[in-house]
Coordinates of C-alpha atoms in Angstrom, one line a residue:
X15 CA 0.0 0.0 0.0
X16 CA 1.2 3.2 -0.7
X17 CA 1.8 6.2 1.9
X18 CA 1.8 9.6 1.0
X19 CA 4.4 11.4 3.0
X20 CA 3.1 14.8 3.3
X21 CA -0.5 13.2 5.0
X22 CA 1.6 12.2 8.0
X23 CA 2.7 15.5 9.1
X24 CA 0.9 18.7 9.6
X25 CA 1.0 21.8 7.5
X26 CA 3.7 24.2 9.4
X27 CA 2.6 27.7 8.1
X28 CA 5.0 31.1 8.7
X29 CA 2.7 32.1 11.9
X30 CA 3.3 28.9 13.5
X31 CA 7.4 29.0 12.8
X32 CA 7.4 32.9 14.2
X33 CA 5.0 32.1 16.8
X34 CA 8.0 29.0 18.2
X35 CA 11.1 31.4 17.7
X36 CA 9.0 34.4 19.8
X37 CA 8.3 31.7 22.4
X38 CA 11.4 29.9 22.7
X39 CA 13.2 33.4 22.9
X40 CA 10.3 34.7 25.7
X41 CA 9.5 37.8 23.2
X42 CA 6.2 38.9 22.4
X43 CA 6.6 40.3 18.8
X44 CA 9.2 40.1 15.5
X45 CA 10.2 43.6 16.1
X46 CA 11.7 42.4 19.1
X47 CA 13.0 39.4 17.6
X48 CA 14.4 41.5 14.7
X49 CA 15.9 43.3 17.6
X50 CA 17.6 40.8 19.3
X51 CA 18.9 38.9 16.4
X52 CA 19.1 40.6 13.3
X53 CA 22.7 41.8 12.3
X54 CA 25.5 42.1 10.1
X55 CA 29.2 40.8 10.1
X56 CA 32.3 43.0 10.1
X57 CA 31.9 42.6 6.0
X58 CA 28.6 44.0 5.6
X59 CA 27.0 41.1 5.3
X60 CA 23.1 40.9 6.8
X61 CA 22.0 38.0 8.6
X62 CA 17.9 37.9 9.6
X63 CA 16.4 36.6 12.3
X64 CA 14.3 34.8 10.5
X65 CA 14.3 33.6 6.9
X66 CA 10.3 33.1 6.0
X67 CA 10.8 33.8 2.2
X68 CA 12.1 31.3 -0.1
X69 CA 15.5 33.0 -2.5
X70 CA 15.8 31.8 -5.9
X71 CA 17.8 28.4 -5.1
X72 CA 21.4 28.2 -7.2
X73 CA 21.7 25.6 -9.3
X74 CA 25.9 23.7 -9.1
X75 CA 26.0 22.0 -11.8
X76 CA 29.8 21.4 -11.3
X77 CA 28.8 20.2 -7.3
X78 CA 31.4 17.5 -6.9
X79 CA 30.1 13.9 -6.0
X80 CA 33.4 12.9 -4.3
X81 CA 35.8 14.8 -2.0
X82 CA 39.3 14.4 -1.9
X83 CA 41.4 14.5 1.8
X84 CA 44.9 16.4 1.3
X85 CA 46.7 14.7 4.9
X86 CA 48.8 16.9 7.2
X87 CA 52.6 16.8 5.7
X88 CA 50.7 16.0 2.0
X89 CA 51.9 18.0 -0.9
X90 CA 49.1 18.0 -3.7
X91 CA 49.8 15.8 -6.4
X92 CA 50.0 18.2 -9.4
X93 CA 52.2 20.8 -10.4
X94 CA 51.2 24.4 -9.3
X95 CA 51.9 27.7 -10.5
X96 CA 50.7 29.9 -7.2
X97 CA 49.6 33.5 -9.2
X98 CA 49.8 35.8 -6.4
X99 CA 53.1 34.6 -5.3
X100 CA 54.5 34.3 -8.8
X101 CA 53.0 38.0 -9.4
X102 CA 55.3 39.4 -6.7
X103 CA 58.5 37.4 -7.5
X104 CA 57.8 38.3 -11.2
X105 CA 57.9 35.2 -12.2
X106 CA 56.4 33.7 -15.6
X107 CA 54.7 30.1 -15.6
X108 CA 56.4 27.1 -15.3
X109 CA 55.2 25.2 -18.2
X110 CA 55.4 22.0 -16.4
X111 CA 52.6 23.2 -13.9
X112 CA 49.6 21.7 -14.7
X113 CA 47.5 24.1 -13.0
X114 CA 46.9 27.6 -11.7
X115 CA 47.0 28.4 -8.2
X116 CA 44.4 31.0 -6.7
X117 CA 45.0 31.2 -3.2
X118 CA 42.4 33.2 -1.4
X119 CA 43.8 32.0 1.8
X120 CA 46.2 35.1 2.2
X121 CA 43.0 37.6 2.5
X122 CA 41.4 35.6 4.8
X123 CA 44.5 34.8 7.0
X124 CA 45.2 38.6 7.0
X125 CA 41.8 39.5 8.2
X126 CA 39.8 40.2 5.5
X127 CA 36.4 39.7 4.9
X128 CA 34.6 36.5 2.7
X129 CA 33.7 39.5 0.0
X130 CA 37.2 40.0 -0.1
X131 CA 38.3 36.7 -1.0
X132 CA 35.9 35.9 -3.6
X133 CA 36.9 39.4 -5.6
X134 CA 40.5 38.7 -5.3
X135 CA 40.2 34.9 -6.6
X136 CA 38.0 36.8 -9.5
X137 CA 40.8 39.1 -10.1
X138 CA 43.7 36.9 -10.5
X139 CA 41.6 34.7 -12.4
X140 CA 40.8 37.8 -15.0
X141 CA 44.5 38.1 -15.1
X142 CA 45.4 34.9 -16.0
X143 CA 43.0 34.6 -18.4
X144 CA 44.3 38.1 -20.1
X145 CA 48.1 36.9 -19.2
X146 CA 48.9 33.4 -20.0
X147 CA 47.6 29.9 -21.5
X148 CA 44.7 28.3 -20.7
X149 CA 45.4 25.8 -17.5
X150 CA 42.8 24.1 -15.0
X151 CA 42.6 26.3 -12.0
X152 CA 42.8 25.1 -8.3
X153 CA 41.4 27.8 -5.9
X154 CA 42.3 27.3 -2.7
X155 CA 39.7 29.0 0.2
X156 CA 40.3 29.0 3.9
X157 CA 37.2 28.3 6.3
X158 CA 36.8 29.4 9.7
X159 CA 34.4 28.5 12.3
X160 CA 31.7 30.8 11.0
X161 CA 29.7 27.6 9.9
X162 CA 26.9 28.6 7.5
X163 CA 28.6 31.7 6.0
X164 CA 31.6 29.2 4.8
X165 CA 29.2 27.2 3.3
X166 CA 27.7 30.2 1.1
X167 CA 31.8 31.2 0.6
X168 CA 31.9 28.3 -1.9
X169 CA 28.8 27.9 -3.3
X170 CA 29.4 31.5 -4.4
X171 CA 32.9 30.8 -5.8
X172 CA 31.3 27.6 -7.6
X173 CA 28.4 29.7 -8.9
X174 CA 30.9 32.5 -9.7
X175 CA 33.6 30.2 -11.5
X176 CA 30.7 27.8 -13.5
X177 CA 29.0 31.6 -14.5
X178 CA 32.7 32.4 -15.7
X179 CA 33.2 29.3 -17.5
X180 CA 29.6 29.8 -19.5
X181 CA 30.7 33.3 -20.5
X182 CA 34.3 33.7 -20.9
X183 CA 35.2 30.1 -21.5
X184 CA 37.5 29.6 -18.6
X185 CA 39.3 26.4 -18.1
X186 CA 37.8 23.7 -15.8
X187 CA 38.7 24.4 -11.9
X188 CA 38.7 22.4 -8.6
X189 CA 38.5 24.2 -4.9
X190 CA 41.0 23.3 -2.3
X191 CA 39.3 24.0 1.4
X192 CA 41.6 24.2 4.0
X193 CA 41.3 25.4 7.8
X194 CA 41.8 28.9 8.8
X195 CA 45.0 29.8 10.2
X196 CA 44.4 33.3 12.0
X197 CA 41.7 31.1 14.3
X198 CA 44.1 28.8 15.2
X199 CA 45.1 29.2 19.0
X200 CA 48.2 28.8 20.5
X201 CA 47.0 28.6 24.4
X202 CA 44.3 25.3 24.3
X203 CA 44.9 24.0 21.3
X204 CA 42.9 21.1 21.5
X205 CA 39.8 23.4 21.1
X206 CA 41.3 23.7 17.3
X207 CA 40.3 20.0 17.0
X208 CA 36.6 21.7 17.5
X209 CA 37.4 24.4 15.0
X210 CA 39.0 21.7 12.6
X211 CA 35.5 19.4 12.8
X212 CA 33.7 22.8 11.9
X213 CA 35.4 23.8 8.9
X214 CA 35.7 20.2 7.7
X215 CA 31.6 19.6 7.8
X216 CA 31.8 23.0 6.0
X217 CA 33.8 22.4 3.2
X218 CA 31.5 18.9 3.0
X219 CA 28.5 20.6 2.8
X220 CA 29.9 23.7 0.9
X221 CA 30.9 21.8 -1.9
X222 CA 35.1 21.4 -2.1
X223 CA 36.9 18.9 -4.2
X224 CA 39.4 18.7 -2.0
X225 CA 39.6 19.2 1.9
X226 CA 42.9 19.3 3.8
X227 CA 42.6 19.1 7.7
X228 CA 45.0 20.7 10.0
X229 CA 46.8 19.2 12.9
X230 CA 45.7 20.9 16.1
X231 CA 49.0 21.7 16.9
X232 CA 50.1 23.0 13.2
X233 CA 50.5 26.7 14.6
X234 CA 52.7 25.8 17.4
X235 CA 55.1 23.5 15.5
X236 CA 55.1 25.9 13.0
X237 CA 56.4 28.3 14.6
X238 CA 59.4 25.7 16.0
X239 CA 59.8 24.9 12.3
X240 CA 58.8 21.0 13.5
X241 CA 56.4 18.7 12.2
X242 CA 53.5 18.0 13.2
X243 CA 52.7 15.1 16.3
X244 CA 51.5 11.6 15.1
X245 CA 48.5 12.3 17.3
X246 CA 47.6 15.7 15.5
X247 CA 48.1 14.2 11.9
X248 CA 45.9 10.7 13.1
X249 CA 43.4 13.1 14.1
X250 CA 43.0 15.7 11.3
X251 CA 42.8 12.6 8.8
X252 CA 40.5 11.1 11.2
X253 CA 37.9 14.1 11.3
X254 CA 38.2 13.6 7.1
X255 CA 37.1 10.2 7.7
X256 CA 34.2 10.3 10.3
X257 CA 32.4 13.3 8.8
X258 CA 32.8 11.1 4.9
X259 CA 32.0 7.5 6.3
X260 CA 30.2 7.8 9.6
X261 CA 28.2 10.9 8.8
X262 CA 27.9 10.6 5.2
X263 CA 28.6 14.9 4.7
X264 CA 29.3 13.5 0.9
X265 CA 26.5 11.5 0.2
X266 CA 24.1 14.4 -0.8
X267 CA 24.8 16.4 -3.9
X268 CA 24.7 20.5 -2.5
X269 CA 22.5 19.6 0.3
X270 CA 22.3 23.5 1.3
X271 CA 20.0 24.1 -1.9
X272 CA 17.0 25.4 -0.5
X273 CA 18.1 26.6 2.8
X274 CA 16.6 29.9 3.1
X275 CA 19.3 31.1 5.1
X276 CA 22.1 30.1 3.4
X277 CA 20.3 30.6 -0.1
X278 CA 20.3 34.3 1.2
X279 CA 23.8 34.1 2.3
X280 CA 25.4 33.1 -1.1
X281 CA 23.2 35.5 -3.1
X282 CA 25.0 38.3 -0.9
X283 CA 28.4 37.0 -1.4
X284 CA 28.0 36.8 -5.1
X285 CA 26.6 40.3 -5.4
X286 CA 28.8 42.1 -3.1
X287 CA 32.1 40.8 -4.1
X288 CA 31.3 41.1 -7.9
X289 CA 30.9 44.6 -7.4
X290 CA 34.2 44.9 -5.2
X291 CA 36.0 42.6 -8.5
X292 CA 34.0 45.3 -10.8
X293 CA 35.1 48.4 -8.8
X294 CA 38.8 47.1 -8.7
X295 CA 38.7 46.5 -12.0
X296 CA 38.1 50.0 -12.5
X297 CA 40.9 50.9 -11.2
X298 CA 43.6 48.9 -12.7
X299 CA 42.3 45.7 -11.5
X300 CA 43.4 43.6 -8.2
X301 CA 47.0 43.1 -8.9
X302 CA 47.2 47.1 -9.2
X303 CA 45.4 47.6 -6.2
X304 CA 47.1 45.5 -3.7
X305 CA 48.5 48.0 -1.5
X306 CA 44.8 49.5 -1.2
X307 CA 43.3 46.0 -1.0
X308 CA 45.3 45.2 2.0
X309 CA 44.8 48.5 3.9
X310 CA 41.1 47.5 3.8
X311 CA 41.6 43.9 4.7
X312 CA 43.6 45.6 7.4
X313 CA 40.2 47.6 8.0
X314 CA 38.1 44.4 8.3
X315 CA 40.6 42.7 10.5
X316 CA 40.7 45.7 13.1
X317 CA 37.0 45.3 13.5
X318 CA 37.3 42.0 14.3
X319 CA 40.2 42.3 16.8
X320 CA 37.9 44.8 18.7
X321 CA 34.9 42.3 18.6
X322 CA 37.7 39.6 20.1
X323 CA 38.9 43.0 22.8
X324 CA 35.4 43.4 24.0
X325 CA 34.4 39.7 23.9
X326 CA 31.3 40.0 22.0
X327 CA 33.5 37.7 19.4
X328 CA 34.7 34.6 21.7
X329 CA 37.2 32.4 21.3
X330 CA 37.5 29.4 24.0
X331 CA 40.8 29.1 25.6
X332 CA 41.8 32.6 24.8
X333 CA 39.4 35.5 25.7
X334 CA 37.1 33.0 27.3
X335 CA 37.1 30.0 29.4
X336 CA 41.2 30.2 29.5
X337 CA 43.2 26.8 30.7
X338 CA 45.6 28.4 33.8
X339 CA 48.0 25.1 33.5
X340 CA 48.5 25.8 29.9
X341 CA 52.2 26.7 29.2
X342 CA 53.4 27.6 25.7
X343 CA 56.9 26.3 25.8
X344 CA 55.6 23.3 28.0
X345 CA 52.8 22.7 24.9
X346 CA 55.3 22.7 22.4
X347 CA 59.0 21.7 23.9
X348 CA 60.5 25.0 23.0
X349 CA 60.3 28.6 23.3
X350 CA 57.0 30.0 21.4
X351 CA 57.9 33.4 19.7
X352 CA 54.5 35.3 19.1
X353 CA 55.0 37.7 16.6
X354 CA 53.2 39.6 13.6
X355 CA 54.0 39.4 9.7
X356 CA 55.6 42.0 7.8
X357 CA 54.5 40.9 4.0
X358 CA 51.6 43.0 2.8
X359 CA 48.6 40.6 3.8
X360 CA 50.3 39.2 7.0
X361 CA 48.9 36.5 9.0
X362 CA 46.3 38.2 11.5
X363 CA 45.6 35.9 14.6
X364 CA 42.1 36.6 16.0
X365 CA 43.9 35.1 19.4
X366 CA 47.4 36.8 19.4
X367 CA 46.9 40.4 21.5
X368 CA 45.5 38.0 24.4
X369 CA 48.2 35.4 23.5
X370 CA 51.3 37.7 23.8
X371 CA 49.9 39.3 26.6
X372 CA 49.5 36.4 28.4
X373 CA 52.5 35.1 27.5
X374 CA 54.4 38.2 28.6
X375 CA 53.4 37.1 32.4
X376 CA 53.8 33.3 31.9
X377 CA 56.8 33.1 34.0
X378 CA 55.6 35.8 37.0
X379 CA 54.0 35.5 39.8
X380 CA 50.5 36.9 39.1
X381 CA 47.8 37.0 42.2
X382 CA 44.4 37.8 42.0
X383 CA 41.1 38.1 44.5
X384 CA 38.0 38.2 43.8
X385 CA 36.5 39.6 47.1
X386 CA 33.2 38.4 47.5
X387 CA 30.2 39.9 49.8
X388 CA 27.0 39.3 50.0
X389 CA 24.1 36.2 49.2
X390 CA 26.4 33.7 47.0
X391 CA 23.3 32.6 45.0
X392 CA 23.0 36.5 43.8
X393 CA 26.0 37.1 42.9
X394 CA 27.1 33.9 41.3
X395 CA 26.9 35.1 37.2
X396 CA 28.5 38.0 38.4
X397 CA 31.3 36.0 40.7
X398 CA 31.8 33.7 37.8
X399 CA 32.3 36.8 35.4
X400 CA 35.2 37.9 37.4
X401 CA 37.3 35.0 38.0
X402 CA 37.1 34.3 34.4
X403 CA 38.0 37.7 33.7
X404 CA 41.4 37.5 35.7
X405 CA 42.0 34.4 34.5
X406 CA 42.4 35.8 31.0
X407 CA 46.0 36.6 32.6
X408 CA 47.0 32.9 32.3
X409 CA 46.8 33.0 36.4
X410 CA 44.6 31.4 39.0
X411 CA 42.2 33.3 40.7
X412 CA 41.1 33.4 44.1
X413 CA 37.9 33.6 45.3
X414 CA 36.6 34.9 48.8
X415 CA 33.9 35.7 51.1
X416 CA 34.7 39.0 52.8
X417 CA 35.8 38.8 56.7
X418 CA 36.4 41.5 59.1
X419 CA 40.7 41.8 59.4
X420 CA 41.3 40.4 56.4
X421 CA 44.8 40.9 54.6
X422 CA 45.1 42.0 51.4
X423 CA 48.2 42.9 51.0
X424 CA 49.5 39.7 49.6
X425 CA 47.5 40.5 46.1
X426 CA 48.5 42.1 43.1
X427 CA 45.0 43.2 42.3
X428 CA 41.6 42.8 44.0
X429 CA 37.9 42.7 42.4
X430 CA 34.9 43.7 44.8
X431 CA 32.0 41.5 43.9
X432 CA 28.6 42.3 44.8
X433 CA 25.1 43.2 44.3
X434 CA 25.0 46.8 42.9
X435 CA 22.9 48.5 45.6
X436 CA 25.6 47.0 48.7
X437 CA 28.4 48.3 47.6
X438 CA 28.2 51.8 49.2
X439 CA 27.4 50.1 52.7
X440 CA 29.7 47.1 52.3
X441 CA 33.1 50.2 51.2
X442 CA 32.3 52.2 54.5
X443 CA 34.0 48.5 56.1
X444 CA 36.2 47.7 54.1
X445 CA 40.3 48.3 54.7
X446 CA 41.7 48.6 51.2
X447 CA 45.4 49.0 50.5
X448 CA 46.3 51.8 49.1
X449 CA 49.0 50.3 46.7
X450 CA 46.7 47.3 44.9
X451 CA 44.7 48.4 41.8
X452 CA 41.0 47.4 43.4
X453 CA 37.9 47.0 40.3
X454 CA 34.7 46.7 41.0
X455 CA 32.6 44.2 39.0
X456 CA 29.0 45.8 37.4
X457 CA 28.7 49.5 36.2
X458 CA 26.1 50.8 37.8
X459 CA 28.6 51.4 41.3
X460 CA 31.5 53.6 40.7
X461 CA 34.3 54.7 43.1
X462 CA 37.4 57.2 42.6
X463 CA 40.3 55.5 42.5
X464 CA 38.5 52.0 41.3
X465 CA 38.1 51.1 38.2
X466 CA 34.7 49.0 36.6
X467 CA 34.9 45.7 34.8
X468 CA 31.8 44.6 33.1
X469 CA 30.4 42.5 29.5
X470 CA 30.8 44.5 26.4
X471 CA 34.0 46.9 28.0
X472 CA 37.5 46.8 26.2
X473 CA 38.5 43.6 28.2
X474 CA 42.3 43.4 26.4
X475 CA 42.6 46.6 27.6
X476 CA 42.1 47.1 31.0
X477 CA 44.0 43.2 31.1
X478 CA 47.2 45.7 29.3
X479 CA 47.2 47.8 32.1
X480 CA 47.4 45.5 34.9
X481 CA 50.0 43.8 33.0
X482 CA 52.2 46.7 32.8
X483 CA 51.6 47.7 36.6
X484 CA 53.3 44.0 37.1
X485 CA 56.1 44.5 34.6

């Protein structure tokens, strides 16, 4: 007997989906919802609260039905002739290189935006076709943890590249997806396993021929000039290999067709970084423009730093939720220099500020209080808040009730922590030394001489200054 499908669930209108977000959310209209949701990335890109109205679905026709896993320590097969690089070294093609190499991965790794990428891939690819013969190309993207918006990132370079290929007749092409390197974390790296597994389903669903994994610990051992550990290359192959044959990420031919969302998502990637490729072509075109292109990459990467400063952009083990045992030299069996590029897209850690700062205080002696007063069970958020706060120092912190006679002097900064309205009664008993920075934690209380911590403050900052007071 046959069973229709559709009979055995009930019709979900638009009311009914609004009518679940509003409730799960405890709101009472979509302007509030709007509100509270609604907003756009450091690129300019929008992102709705919710999607009710279907966007004209994109159609891959190139949408690969296998992926390809490029292993830590695994060159790619082929012969590549990297355009950007070869550009700057003024370099012709090698005519043994079977393909061209667009590596997009510089912007992002610099800081710039997905827009960014996707109209410097179309640049280059513009000048090789004016430049030199007609090769394959392989275009390789970095993804960060920014799930659904990588997805969009490819299937807007796919759309882009099979839209090129129907009008300009452009060679055939493959894209290379490989994990971000400015989200990489020095400090906890085992939370880039977590990142890894993010931008691997990604590039899955997304759409890349081939997908390289990194090692948890490729930053560090970078940096030491070392290879990656057995364990680190076992598990970045590994997360290749559960998300193909356990989850079945390639089974499904563009499974994000459809999706409201990320439907919306790609349509704004293809329209805003075409009209960056077109307005850079006005000018000379990409390769002409680098030295503006990277001051505004710098641009979008400066955003994003502040967002990481003020905590409204979190990264585990860094600016949030810090491991105090972690040691860098002890992580990696050697000294760990933290330093900046100097090229013109340098690599742009979203992690490094709090990194060197913590590292700067690695070998100190660094003691904190929280100095607690008050009913525990109201001021536990708060008390919580605090520690964590200090702990961004790569330092244990104390917490304490308050008691009558109680030295202080042993600390290298105290934070008072209670409810707002006690703090006026509980100061007028407290004996505070004169020689200890003392915060408060809320904003509401202020003092002379004390300074505020609170959620949405310049956090990196005020952790700079209490640095340099130990220095």
């Amino acid at each position: 007997m046959a069973i229709d499908i559709l009979q055995q669930f009930s019709a979900i209108n638009e009311d009914m989906w609004l009518s679940a977000a509003l409730k799960s959310l405890k709101l009472d209209d979509r302007s509030q919802l709007e509100k509270k949701l609604n907003k756009r990335s450091v690129e300019g890109i929008h992102f709705d609260s919710f999607y009710s109205r279907e966007v004209q679905p994109l159609s891959l026709s190139s949408f690969p039905a296998e992926r390809r896993l490029l292993a830590p320590n695994e060159k790619l097969s082929a012969a590549h002739f990297d355009v950007y690089q070869s550009y700057i070294e003024k370099k012709t093609p090698d005519s043994d290189a079977d393909k061209y190499l667009i590596d997009t991965s510089i912007i992002h790794n610099a800081g710039g935006s997905i827009v960014q990428e996707l109209a410097f891939a179309l640049g280059l690819i513009k000048y090789v076709d004016e430049n030199f013969d007609k090769k394959p190309f392989l275009i390789k993207l970095a993804l960060d943890s920014l799930y659904f918006n990588n997805i969009a990132k490819l299937r807007a370079m796919r759309f882009m590249l099979e839209s090129l290929q129907a009008q300009c007749s452009t060679q055939d092409f493959e894209l290379l997806a490989v994990n971000s390197q400015r989200e990489q974390t020095l400090y906890d790296p085992w939370v880039n396993m977590l990142r890894g597994t993010s931008d691997c389903a990604a590039a899955f669903i997304g759409g890349a021929d081939i997908i390289a994994v990194s090692s948890y610990d490729e930053l560090g051992s970078s940096l030491l000039s070392k290879k990656v550990t057995g364990l680190g290359e076992r598990q970045a192959i590994n997360t290749y290999r559960v998300l193909a044959e356990e989850s079945h990420l390639d089974q499904v031919k563009d499974p994000a067709k459809g999706s409201y969302a990320i439907e919306s998502l790609t349509h704004q990637y293809i329209d805003l970084s075409f009209s960056l490729f077109k307005k850079l072509e006005k000018d000379g075109g990409v390769l002409s423009n680098l030295t503006k292109l990277s001051i505004e990459v710098e641009k979008v990467a400066k955003q994003r730093a502040q967002e990481v400063a003020s905590l409204k952009y979190t990264i585990a083990g860094v600016n949030n939720y810090p491991n105090v045992e972690d040691e860098l030299e002890k992580l990696y069996g050697g000294p760990v220099e933290i330093n900046l590029g100097k090229d013109l897209f340098p690599l742009r850690r979203n992690a490094y500020e709090f990194e060197r700062l913590r590292q700067s205080l690695e070998n100190k002696t660094f003691r904190a209080l929280v100095l607690a007063y008050g009913d525990e069970a109201k001021i536990s958020a708060r008390l919580m808040f605090c520690t964590n706060y200090m702990e961004l120092l790569g330092h244990a912190c104390q917490v304490q009730f308050w008691q009558e006679e109680q030295n202080l002097a042993n600390y290298d900064v105290v934070v008072l922590c209670t409810q707002d309205e006690l703090y006026e009664s509980w100061l007028a008993q407290l004996k505070l030394p004169a020689d200890i920075p003392i915060f408060i934690a809320g904003k509401k209380f202020s003092k002379t001489g004390m300074q505020n911590i609170y959620m949405g403050q310049d956090v990196l900052q005020v952790l700079k200054e209490i640095a340099k007071e130990k220095k």
